[in-house]
Coordinates of N, CA and C and ligand atoms in Angstrom, one line a residue:
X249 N 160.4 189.6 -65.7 CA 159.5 189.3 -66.8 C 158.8 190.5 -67.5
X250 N 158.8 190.6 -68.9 CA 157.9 191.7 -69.5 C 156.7 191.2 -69.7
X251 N 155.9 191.7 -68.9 CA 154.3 191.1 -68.8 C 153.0 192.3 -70.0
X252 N 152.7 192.1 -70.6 CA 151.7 192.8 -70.8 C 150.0 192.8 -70.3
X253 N 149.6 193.7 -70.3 CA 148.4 193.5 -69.5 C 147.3 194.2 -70.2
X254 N 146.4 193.4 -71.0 CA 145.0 194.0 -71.6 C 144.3 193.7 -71.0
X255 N 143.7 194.8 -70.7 CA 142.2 195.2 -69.5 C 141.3 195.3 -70.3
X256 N 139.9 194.7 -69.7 CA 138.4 194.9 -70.7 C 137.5 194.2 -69.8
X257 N 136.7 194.8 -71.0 CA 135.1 194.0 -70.0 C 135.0 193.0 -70.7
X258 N 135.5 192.4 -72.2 CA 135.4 191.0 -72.3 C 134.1 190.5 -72.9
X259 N 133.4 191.7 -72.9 CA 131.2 191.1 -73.3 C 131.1 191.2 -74.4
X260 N 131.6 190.2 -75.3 CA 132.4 189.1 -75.1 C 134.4 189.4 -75.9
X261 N 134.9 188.6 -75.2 CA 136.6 188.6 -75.7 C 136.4 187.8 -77.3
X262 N 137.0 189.0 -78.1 CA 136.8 188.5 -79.5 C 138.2 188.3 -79.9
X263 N 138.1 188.2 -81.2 CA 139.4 187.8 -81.9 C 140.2 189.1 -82.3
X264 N 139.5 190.6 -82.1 CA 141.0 191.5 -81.9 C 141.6 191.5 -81.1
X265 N 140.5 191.1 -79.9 CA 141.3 191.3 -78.6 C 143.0 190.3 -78.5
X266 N 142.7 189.1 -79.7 CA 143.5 188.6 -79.1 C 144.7 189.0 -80.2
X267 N 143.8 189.6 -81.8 CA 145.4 190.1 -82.4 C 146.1 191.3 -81.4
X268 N 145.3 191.4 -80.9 CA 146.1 193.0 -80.2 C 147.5 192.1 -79.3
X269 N 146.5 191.4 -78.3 CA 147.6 190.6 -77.5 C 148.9 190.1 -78.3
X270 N 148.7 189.4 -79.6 CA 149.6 188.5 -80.5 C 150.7 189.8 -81.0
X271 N 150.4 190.6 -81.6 CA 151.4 191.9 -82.1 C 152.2 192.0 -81.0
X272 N 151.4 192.9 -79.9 CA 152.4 193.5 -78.6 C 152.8 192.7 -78.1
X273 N 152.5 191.0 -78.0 CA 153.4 190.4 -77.5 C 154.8 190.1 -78.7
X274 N 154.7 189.9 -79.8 CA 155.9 190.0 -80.8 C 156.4 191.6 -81.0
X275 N 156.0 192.5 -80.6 CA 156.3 193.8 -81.6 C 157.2 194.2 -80.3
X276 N 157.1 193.8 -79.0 CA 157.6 194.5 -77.7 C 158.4 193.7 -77.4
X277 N 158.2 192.4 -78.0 CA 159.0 191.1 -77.3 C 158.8 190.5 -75.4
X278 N 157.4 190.6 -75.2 CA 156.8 190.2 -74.0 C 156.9 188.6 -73.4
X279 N 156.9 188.6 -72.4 CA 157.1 187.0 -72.1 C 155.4 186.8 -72.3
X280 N 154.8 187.5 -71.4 CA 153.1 187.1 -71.4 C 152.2 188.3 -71.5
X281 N 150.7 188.0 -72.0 CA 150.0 188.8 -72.1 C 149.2 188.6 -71.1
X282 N 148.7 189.4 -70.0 CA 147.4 189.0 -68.9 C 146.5 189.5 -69.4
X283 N 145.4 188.7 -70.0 CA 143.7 189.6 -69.9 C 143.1 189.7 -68.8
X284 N 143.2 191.0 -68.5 CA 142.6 191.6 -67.2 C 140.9 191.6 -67.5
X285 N 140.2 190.7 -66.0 CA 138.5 191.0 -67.2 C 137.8 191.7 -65.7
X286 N 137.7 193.0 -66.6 CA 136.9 193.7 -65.0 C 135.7 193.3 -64.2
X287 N 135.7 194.0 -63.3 CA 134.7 193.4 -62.5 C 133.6 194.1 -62.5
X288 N 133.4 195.7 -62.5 CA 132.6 196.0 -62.3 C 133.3 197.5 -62.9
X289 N 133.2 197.6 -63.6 CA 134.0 198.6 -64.8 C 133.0 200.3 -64.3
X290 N 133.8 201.0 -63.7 CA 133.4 202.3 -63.2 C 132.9 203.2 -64.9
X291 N 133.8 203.1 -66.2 CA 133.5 204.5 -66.7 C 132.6 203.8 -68.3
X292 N 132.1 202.2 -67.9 CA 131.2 201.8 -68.6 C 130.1 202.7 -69.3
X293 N 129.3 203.1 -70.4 CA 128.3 203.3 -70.6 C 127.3 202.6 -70.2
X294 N 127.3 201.6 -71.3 CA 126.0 200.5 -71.1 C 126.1 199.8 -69.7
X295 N 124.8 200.1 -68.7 CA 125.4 199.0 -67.5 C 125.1 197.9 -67.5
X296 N 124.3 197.4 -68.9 CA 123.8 195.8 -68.9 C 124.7 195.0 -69.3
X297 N 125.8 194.7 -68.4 CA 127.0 193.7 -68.9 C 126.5 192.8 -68.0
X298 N 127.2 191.7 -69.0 CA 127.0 190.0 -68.3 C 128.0 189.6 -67.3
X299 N 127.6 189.1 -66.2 CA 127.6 188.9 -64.8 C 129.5 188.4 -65.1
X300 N 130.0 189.0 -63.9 CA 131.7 188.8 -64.3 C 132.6 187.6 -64.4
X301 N 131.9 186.4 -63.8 CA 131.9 184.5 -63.9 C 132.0 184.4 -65.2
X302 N 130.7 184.9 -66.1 CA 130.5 184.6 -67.1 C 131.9 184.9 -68.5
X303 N 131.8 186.6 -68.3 CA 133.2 187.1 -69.1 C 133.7 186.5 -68.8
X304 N 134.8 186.6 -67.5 CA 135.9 185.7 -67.4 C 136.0 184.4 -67.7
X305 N 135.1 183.3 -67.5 CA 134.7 182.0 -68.3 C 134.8 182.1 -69.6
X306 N 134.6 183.1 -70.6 CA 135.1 183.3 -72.3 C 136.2 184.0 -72.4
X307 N 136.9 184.4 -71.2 CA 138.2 184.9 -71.6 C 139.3 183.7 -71.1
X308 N 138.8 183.0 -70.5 CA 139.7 181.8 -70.3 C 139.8 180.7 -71.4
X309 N 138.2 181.0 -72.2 CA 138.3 179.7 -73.1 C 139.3 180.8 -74.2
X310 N 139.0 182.4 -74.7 CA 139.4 182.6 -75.5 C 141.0 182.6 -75.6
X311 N 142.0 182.8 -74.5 CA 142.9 182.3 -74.5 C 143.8 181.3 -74.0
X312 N 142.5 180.0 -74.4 CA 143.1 178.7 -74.1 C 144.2 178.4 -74.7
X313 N 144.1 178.7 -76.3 CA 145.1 177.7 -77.5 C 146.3 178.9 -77.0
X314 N 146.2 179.8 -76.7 CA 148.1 180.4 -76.9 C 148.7 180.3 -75.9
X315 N 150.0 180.0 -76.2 CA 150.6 179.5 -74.4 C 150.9 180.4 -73.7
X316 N 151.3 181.9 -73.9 CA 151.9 183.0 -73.9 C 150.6 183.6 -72.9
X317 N 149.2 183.5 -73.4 CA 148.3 184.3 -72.8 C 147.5 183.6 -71.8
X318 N 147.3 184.5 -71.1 CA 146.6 184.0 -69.7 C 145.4 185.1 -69.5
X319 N 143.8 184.9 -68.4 CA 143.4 185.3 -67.9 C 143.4 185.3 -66.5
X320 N 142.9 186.6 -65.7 CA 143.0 186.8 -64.6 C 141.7 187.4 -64.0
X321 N 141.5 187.1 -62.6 CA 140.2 187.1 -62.3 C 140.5 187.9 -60.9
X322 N 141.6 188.7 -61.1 CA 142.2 189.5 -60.0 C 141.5 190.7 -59.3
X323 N 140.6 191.0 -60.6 CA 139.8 192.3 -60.4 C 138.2 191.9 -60.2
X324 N 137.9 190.5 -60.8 CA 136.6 189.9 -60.3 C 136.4 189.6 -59.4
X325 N 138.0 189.0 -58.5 CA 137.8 188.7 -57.0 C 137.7 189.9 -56.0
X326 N 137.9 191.1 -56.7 CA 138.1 192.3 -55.7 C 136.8 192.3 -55.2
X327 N 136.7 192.7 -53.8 CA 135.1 193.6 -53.8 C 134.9 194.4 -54.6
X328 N 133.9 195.6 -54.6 CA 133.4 196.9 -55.2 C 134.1 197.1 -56.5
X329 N 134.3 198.3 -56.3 CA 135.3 199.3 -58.0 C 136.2 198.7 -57.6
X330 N 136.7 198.4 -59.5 CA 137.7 198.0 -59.7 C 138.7 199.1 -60.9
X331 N 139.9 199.8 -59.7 CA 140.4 200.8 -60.7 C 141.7 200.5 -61.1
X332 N 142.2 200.3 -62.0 CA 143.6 200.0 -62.9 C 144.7 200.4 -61.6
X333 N 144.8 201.8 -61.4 CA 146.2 202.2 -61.1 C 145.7 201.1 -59.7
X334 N 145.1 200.4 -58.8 CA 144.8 199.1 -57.5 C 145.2 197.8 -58.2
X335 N 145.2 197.4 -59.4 CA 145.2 196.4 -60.2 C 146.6 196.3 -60.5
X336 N 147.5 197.5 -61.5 CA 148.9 197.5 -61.1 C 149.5 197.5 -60.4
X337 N 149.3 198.4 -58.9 CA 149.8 198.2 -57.7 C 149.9 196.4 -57.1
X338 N 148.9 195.8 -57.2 CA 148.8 194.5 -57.0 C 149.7 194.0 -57.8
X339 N 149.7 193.9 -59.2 CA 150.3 193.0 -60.1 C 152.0 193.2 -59.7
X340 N 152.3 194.5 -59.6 CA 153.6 195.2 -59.1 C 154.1 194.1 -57.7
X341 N 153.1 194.1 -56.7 CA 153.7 193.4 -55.4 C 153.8 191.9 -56.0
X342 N 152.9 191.2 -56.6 CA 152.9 190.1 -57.4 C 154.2 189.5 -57.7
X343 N 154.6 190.1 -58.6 CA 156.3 190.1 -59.4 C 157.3 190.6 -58.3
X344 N 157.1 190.8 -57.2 CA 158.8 191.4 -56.3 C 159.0 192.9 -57.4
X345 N 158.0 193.5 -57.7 CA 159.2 194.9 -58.2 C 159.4 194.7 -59.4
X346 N 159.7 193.1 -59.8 CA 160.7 192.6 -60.9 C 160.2 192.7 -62.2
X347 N 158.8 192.3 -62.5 CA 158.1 192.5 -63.5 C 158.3 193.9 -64.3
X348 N 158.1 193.9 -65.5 CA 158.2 195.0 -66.0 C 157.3 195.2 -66.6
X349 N 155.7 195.9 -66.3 CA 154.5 196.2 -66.7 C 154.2 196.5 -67.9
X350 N 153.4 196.1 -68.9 CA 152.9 197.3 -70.0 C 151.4 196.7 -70.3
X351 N 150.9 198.2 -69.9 CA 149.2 198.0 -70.1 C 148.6 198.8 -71.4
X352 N 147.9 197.4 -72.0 CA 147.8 197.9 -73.6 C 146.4 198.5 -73.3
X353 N 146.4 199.5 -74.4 CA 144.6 200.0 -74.7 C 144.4 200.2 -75.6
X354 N 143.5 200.1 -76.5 CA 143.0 200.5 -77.7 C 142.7 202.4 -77.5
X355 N 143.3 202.8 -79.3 CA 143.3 204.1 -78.9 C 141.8 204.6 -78.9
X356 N 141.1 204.4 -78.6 CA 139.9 204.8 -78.5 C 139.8 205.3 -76.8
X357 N 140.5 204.9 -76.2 CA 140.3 204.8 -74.9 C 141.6 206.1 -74.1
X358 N 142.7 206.2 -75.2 CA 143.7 207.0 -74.5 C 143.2 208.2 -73.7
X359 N 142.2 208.9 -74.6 CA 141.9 210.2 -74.5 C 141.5 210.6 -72.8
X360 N 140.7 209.7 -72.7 CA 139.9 209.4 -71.6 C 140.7 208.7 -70.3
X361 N 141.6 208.4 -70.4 CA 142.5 208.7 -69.5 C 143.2 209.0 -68.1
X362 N 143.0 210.3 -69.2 CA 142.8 211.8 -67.8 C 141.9 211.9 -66.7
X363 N 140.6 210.7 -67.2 CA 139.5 210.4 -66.3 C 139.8 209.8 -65.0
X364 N 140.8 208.6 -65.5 CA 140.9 207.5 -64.5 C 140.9 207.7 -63.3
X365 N 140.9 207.0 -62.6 CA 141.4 206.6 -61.1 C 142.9 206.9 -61.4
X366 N 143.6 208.1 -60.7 CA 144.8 208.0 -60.1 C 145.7 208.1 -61.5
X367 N 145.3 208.6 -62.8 CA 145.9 208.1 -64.1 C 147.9 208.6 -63.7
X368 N 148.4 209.8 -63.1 CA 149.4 209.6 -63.0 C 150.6 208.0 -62.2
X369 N 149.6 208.1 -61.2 CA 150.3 206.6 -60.9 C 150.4 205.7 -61.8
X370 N 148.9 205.5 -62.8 CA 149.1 204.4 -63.5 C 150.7 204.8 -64.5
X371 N 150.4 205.7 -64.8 CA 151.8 205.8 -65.5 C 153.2 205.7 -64.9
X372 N 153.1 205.6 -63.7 CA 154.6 205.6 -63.0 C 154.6 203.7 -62.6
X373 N 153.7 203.4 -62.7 CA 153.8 202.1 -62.5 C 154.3 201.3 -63.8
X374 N 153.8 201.5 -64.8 CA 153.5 201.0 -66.4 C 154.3 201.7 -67.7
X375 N 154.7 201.0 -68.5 CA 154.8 201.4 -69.8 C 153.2 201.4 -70.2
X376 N 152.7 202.5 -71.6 CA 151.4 202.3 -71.7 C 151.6 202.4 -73.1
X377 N 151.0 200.9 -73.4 CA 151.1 200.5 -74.9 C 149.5 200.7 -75.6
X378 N 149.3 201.6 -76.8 CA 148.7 202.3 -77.1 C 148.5 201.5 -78.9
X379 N 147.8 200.8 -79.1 CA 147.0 200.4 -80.0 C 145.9 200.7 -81.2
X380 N 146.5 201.1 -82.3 CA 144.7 201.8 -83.1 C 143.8 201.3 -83.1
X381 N 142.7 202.2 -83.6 CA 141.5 201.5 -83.7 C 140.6 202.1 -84.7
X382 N 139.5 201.7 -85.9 CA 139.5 202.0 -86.8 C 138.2 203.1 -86.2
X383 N 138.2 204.0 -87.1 CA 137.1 205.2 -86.6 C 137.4 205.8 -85.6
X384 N 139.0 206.1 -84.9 CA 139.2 206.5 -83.8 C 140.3 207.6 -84.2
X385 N 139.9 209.1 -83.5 CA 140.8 209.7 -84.0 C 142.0 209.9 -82.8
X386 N 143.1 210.4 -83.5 CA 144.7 210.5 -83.1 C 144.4 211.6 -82.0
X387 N 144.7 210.9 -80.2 CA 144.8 211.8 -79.4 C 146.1 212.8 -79.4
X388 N 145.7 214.2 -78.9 CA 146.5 214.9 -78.7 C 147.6 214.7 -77.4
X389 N 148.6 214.5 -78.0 CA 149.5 214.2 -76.9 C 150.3 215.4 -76.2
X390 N 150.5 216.4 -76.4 CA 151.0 217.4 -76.1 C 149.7 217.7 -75.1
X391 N 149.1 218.0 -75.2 CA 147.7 218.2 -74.5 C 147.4 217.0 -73.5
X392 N 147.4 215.7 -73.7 CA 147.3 214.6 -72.6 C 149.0 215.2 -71.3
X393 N 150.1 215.0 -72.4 CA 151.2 215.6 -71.3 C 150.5 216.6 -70.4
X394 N 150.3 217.5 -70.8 CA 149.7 218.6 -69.8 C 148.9 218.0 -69.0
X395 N 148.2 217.1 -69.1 CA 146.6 216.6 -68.0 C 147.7 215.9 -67.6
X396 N 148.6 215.1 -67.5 CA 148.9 213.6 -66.9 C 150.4 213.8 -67.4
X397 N 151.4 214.6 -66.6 CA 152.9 214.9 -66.6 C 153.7 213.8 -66.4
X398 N 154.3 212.9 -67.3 CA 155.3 212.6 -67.2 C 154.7 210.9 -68.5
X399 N 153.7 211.2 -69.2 CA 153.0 209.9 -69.5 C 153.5 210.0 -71.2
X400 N 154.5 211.2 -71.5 CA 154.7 211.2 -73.0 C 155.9 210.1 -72.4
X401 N 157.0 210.2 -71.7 CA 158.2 208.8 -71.2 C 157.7 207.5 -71.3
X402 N 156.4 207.4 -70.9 CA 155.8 206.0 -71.0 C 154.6 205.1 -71.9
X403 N 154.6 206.5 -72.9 CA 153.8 206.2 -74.0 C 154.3 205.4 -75.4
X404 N 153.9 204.0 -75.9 CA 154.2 203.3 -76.9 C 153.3 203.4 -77.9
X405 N 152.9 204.1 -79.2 CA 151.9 204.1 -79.5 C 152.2 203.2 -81.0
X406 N 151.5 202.0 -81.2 CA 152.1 201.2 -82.3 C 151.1 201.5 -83.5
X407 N 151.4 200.7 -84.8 CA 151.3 201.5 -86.0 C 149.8 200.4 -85.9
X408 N 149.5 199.4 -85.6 CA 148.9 197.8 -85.7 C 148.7 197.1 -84.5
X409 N 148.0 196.5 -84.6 CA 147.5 195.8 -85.6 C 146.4 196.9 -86.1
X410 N 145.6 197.1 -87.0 CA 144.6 198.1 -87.0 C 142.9 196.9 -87.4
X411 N 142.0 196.4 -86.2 CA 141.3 195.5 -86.6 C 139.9 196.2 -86.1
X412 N 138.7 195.9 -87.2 CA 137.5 196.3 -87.5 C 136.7 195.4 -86.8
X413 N 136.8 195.1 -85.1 CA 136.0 194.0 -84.0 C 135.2 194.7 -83.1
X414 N 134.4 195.1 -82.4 CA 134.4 195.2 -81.3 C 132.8 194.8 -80.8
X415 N 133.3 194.5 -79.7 CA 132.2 193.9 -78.7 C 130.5 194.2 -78.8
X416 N 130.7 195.3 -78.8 CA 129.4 195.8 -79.1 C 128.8 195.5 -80.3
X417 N 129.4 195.3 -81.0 CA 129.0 195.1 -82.6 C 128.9 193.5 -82.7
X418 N 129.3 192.3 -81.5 CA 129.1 191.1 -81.3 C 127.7 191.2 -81.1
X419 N 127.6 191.9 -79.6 CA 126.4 191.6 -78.6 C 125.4 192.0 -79.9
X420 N 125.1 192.9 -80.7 CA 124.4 193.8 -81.5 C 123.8 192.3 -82.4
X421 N 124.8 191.8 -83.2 CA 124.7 190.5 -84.3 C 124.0 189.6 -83.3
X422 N 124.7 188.9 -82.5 CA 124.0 188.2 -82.1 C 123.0 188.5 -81.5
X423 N 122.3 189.5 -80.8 CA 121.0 189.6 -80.3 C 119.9 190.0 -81.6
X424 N 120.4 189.7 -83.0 CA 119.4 189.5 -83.9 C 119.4 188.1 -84.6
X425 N 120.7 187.0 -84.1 CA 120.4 186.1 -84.6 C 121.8 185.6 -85.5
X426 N 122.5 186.6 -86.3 CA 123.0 186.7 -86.8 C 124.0 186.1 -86.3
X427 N 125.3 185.4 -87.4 CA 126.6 184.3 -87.3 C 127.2 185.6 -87.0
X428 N 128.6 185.2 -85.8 CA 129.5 185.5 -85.0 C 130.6 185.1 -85.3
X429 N 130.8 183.8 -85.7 CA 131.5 183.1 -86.0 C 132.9 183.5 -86.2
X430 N 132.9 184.3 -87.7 CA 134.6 185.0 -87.4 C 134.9 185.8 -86.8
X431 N 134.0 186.1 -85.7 CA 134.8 187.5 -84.8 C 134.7 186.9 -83.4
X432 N 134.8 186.2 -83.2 CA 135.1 185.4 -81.4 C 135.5 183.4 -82.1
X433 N 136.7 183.4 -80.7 CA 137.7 182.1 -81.1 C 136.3 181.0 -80.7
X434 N 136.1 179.8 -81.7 CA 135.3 178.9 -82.0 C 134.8 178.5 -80.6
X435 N 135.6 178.7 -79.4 CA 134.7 177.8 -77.7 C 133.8 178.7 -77.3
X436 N 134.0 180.2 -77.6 CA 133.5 181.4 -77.1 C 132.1 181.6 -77.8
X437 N 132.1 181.0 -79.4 CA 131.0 181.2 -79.8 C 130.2 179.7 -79.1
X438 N 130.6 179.3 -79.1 CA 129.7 177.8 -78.6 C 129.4 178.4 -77.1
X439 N 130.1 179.3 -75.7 CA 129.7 179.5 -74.8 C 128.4 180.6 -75.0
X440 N 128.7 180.9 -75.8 CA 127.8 182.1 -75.8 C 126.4 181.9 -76.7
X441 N 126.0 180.9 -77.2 CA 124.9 179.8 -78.1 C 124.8 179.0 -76.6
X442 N 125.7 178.5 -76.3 CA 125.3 177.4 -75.1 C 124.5 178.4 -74.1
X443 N 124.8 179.7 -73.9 CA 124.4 180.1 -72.6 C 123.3 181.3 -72.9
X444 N 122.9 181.4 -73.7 CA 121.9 182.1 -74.5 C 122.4 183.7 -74.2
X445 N 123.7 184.2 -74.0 CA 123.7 185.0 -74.3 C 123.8 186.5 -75.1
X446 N 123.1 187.6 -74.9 CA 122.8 188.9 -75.6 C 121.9 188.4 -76.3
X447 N 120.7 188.2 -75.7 CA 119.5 187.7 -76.9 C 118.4 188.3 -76.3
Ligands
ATP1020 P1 132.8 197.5 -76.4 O1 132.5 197.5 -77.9 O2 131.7 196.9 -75.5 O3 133.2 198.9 -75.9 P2 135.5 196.5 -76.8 O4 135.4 195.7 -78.1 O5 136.1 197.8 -76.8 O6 134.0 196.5 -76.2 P3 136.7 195.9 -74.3 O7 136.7 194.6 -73.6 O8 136.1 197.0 -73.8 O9 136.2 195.5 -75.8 O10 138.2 196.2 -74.8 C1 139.4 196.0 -74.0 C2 140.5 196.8 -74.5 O11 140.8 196.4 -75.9 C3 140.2 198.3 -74.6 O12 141.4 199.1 -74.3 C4 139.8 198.6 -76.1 O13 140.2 199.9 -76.5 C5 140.7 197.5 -76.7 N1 140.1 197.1 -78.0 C6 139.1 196.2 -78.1 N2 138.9 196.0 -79.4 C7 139.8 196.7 -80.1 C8 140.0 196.9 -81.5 N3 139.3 196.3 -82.5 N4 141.1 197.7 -81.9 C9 141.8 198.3 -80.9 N5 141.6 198.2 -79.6 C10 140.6 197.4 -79.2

């Protein structure tokens, strides 16, 4: 199976998140997309994220309607840190070998990388599908090859979708009050009114 796998913190899972999923699942020709929703996200800034029950509860309503997309609570059930290249490794014994990985990220995050946990394994595990993002500049790849050898082979970087969402800019609106409405799928804004949160 060609599985795709978008990792996030999900506070809260909006509607790029899921054009992102919709494209790489058509542009790659994937059987499924997993939303990976972390647990306890090591290279976070803000550490006031909402409790990991909760994300994953709006990542399940947000990919209720597509049949294709699933959430997973693989990394919520872990104890402690939760680091990608442990997450592949698992998803890898999951599938018998058989699966064929690709872990999408918005390019805002490529650069940073080099940071990860173990980032060359992640690349020997995974294709790494590489997504724009608006205000984000074009990482140096010649330069990432050098930090992380062998990751230009498993690099997909697509043209699109290119969408002006992100999470922060949710929590922001709604902690003044402000409609959400078109930027998280219609159950997620009702979970997040119902549960009073970022207010
Ligand atoms: P925050 O604003 O809190 O940083 P976020 O909107 O980036 O959150 P995450 O859950 O952290 O949401 O994102 C999960 C993955 O999706 C990351 O790889 C991120 O780069 C990517 N992503 C999220 N929104 C977009 C977007 N609008 N365009 C491209 N990539 C995105």
């Amino acid at each position: 199976m060609k599985l795709g796998i978008l990792g996030g913190t999900f506070d809260p899972p909006h509607n790029g998140h899921l054009e992102i999923g919709r494209e790489v699942l058509r542009a790659l020709r994937l059987d499924r997309v997993v939303f990976m929703v972390a647990g306890s996200p090591q290279l976070k800034r803000n550490p006031v994220i909402t409790p990991p029950e909760q994300r994953l509860a709006m990542t399940e309503l947000a990919v209720s309607e597509e049949k294709a997309f699933e959430a997973s609570s693989l990394e919520v059930r872990r104890e402690g840190a939760t680091y990608t290249a442990q997450t592949l490794a698992e998803m890898e014994r999951m599938g018998n070998g058989k699966d064929i990985l690709y872990f999408i990220i918005g390019m805002d995050n490529l650069a940073g990388l080099r940071s990860w946990y173990n980032p060359g394994e992640i690349v020997r595990m995974c294709h790494l599908v590489v997504v724009p993002r608006p205000d984000t500049e074009k990482t140096d790849l010649l330069q990432l090859e050098k930090d992380i050898p062998g990751i230009s082979r498993r690099l997909i970087v697509l043209e699109g979708p290119l969408v002006n969402i992100s999470a922060s800019d949710i929590r922001r609106k709604a902690s003044k009050g402000e409609d959400i409405s078109c930027l998280v799928p219609p159950k997620v804004a009702d979970y997040i009114k119902t549960n009073h949160l970022y207010l």
